[in-house]
XYZ file of C-alpha atoms in Angstrom:
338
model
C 15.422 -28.381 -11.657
C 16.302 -25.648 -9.791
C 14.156 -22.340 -9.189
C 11.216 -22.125 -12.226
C 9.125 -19.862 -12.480
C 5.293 -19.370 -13.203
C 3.028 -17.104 -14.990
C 1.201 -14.645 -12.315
C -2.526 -15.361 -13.528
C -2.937 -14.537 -17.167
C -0.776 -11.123 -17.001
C 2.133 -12.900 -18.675
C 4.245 -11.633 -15.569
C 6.401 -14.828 -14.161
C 7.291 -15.091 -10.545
C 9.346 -17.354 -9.012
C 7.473 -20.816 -7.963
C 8.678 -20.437 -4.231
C 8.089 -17.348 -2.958
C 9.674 -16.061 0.195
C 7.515 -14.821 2.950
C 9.480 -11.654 5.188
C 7.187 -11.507 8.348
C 9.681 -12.322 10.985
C 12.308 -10.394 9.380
C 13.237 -7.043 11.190
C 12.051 -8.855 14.594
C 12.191 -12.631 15.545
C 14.695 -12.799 12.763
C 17.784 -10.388 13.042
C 19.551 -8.203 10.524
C 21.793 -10.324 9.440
C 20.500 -13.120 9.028
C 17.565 -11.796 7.639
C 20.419 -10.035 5.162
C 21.475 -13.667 4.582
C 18.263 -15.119 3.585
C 17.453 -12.910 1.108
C 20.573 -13.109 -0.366
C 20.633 -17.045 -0.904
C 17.150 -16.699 -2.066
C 18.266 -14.296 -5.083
C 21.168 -16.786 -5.399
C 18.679 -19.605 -5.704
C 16.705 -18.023 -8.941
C 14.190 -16.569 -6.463
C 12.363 -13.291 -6.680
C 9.233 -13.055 -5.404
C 9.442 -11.399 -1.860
C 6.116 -10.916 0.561
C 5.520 -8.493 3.156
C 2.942 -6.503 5.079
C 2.876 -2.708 6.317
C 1.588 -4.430 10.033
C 4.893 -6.721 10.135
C 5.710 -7.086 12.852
C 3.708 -5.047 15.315
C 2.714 -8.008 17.760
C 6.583 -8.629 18.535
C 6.932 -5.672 20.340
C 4.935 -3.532 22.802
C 4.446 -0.112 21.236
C 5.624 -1.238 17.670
C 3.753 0.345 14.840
C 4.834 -2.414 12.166
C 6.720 -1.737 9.401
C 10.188 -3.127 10.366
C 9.716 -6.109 8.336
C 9.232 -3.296 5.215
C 12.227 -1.000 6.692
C 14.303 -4.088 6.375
C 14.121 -4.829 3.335
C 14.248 -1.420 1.935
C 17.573 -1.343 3.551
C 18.419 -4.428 2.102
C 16.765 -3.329 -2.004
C 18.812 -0.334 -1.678
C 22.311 -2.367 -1.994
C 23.067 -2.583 -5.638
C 20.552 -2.515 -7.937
C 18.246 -5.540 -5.848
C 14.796 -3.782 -6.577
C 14.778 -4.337 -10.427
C 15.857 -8.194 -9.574
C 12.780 -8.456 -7.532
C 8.759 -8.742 -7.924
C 8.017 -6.791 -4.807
C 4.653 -7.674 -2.703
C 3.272 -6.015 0.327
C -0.181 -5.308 2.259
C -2.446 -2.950 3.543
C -5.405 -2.653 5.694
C -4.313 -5.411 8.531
C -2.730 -2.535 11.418
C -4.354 -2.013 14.485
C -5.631 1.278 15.359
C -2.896 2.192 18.207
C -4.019 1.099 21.792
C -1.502 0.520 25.159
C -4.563 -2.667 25.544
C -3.257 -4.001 22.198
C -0.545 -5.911 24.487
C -0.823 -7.289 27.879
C 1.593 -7.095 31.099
C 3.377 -9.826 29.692
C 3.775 -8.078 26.400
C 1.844 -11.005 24.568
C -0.535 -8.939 22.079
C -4.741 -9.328 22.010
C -5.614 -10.426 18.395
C -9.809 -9.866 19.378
C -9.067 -6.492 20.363
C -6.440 -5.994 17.236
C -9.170 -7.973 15.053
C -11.819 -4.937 15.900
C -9.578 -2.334 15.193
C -7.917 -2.873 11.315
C -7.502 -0.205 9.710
C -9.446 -1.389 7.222
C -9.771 -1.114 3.539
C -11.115 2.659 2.945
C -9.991 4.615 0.252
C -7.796 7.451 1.950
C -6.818 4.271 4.570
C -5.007 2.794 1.545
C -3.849 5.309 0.064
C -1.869 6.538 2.812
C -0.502 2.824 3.620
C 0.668 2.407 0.614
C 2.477 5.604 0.733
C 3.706 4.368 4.376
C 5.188 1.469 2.998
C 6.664 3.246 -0.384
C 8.960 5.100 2.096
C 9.833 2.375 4.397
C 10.688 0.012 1.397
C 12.742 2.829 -0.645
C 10.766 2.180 -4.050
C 8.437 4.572 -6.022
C 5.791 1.246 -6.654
C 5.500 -2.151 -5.139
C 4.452 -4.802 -8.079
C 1.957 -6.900 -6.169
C -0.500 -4.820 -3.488
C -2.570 -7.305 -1.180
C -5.525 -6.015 0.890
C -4.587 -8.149 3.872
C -7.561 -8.170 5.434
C -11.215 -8.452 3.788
C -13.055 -5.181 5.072
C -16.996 -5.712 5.263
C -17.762 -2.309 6.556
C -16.103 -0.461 3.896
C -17.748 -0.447 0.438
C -16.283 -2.651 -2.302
C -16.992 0.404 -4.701
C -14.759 2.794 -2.299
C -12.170 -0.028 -1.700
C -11.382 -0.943 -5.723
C -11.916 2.889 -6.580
C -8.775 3.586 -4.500
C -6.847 0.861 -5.711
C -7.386 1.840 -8.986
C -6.277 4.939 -8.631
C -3.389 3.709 -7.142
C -2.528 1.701 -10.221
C -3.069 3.842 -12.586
C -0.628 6.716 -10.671
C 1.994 3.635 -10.745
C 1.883 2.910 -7.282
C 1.077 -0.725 -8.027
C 1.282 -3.105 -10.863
C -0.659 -5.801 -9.506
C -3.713 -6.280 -7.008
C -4.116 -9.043 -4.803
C -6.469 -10.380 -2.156
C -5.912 -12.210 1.578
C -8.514 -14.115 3.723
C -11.172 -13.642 1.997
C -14.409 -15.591 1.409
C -14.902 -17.521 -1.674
C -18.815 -15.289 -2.453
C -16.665 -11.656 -1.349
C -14.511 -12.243 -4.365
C -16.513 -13.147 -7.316
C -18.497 -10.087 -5.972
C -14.931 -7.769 -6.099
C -14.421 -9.731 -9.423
C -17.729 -8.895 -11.112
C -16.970 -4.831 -9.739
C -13.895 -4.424 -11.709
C -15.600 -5.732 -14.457
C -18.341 -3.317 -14.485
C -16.287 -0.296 -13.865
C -13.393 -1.246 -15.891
C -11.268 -1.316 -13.042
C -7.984 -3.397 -12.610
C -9.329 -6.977 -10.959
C -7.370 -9.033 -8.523
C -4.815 -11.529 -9.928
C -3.554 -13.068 -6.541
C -5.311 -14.758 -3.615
C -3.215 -15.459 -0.654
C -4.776 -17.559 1.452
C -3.310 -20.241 4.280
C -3.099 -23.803 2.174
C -1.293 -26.649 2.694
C -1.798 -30.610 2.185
C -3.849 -31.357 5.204
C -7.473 -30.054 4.468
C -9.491 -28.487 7.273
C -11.259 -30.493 9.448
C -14.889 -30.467 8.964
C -16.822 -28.017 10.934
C -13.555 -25.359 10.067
C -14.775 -21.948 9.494
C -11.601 -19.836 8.987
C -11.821 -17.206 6.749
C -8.195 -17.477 5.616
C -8.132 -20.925 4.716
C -8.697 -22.184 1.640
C -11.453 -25.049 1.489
C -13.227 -26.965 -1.190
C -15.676 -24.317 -2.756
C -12.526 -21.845 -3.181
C -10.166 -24.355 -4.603
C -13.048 -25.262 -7.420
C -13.434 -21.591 -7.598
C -9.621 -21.373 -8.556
C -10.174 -23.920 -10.777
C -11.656 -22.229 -13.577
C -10.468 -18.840 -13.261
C -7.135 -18.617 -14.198
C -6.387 -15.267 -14.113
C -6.153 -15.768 -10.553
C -3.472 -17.457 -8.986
C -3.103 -19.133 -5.292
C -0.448 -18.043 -2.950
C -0.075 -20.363 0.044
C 0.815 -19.124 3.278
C 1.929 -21.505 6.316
C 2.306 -24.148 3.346
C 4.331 -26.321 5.861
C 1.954 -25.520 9.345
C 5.048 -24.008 11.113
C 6.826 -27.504 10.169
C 4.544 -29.815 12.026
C 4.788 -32.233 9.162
C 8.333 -33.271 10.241
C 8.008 -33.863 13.770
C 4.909 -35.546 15.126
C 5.767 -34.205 19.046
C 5.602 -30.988 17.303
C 2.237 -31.937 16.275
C 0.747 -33.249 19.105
C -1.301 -30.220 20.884
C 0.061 -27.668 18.284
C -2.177 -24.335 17.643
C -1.588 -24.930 13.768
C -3.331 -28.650 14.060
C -6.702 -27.034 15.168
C -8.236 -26.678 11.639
C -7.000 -29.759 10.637
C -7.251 -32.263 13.388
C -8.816 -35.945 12.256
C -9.641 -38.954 11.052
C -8.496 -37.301 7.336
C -5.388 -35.393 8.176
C -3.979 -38.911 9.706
C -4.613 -40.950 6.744
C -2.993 -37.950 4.996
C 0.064 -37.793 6.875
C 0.692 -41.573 6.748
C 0.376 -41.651 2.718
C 2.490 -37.870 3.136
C 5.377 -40.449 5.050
C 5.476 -43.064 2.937
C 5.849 -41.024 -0.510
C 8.679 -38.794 1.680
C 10.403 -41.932 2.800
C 9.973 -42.861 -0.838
C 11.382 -39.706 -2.648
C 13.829 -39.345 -0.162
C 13.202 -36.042 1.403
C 11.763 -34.335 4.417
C 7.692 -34.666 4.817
C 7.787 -30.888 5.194
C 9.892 -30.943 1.360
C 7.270 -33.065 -0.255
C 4.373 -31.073 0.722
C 6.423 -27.948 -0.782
C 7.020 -29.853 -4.041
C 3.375 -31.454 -4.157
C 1.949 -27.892 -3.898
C 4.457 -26.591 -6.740
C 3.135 -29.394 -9.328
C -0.482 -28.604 -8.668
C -1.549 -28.266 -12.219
C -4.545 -26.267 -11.115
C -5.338 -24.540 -9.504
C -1.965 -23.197 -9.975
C 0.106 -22.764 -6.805
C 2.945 -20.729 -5.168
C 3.917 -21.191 -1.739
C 5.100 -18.859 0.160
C 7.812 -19.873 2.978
C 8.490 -17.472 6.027
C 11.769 -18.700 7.763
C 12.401 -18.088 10.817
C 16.706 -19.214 10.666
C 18.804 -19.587 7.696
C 18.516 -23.521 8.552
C 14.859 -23.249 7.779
C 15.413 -21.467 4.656
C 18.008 -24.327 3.274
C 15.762 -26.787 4.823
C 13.065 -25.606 2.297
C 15.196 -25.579 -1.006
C 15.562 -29.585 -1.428
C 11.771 -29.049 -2.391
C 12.562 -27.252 -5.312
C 14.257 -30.386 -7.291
C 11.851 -33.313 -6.030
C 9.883 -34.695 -9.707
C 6.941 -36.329 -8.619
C 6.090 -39.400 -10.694
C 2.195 -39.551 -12.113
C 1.636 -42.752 -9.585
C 2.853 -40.339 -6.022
C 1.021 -37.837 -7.225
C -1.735 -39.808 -7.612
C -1.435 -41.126 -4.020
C -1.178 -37.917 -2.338
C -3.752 -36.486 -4.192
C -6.021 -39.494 -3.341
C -5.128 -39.740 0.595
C -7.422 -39.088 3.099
C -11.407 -40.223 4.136
């Protein structure tokens, strides 16, 4: 089967149908292997490729972000790569600059970096954008996420911008991250009044376990937004953490892991055990199903987005790409749970 592709909403754009996330790239993940990545990705039939302007600032005390973008601009600038790629990035997720952002033992303070996003104002994007045209060595990125949904910033002021941004070339595309189900049919019905170009991603954490009742995350997906994807096509799901940082493979890994919170339960364990037995079945990785089971969602349509760590993690990901679920598995996974 190999890498297919999928229409991006209704824009008649198609992206690949694994997408490759670049956070760790520049930091956690060296140079060269980074290099490496990227390069069996476009050898796989891949081409959609996923930053942020804030990658990675957390990694390192004093970091601005931005290396994950300077990375790959080094990387597009070898031979023609930017044309072979559908290039996405972020704005509006950087913490204003503070020596409190990290403490003594260099681990960062997400409450403090939480109250101090940039945000989503007008000149605030405009100038990101610009930051991260330089760093990635391109004159327009195709697919521009806000990263982070900005509540004290108008709407009006926030789609205004991006507009403007799109019409000047900047962007092709617009996209949305952690946002709430009501804050987006309220962006949605905006553009439609003014005319102005409406949102045709969402990128929000999704994977096969559902959140655990009770979960109030902002940035994962639950029932209302999936039936809100549902019947608007135009916009299409990206999937972050679509594996949970791998849990599904390893159930020490599981036990007491951060990524469990949300999903913790009587559900997610009658998920995982149907999850093992169609693996075992199939004859791949529980991590690889999951992958393939969100790539034949027939709606709402689905791309997730891997961020490897190694090159191992990256190959580990690729079997996904030629499982064929049969109607009855599907049916199964689809039906697991409480």
């Amino acid at each position: 089967m190999g890498m297919q592709t999928i229409e991006l909403g209704t824009t008649g754009q198609q992206v690949s149908r694994l997408a490759l996330g670049a956070m760790q790239m520049g930091n956690a993940t060296n140079e060269q292997d980074s290099v490496h990545i990227l390069d069996r990705y476009l050898e796989a039939g891949g081409s959609f490729i996923d930053t942020a302007d804030c990658y990675e600032w957390w990694a390192r005390r004093d970091s601005r972000g931005g290396e994950s973008e300077e990375l790959l601009g080094r990387w597009l600038s070898r031979g023609g790569r930017r044309d072979q790629v559908f290039l996405a990035t972020k704005g509006s997720a950087l913490p204003e600059y503070s020596p409190q952002l990290w403490a003594a033992d260099g681990t960062a303070d997400w409450d403090l970096a939480r109250r101090t996003f940039a945000g989503a104002g007008g000149d605030t994007l405009r100038h990101a954008l610009d930051g991260s045209l330089r760093r990635l060595g391109t004159d327009h990125v195709d697919l521009y996420y806000v990263h982070v949904d900005d509540r004290a910033t108008p709407l009006e002021e926030t789609l205004e911008a991006l507009a403007g941004l799109v019409q000047a070339g900047k962007i092709r595309y617009l996209g949305w991250s952690n946002v709430r189900t009501w804050r987006l049919e309220r962006i949605r019905q905006l553009c439609d009044r003014y005319g102005w170009p409406a949102p045709v991603a969402l990128q929000q954490q999704h994977s096969y376990l559902r959140p655990r009742p009770g979960n109030d995350s902002v940035s994962i997906v639950g029932a209302e937004q999936l039936d809100y994807l549902d019947a608007h096509e135009d916009l299409t799901l990206v999937a972050y953490s679509p594996i949970l940082k791998g849990i599904y493979d390893d159930p020490a890994k599981r036990a007491g892991h951060w990524a469990m919170e949300a999903y913790a339960g009587p559900d997610t364990d009658a998920r995982l055990a149907v999850l093992a037995e169609v693996a075992a079945e199939a004859g791949v990785t529980p991590n690889q199903l999951v992958l393939a089971w969100l790539m034949q969602q027939p709606s709402p349509r689905t791309i997730p987005l891997v961020g490897p760590r190694t090159p191992e993690q990256f190959e580990a990901a690729l079997p996904a790409l030629d499982v064929k679920l049969g109607e009855d598995q599907l049916r199964r996974l689809n039906a697991a749970g409480v």
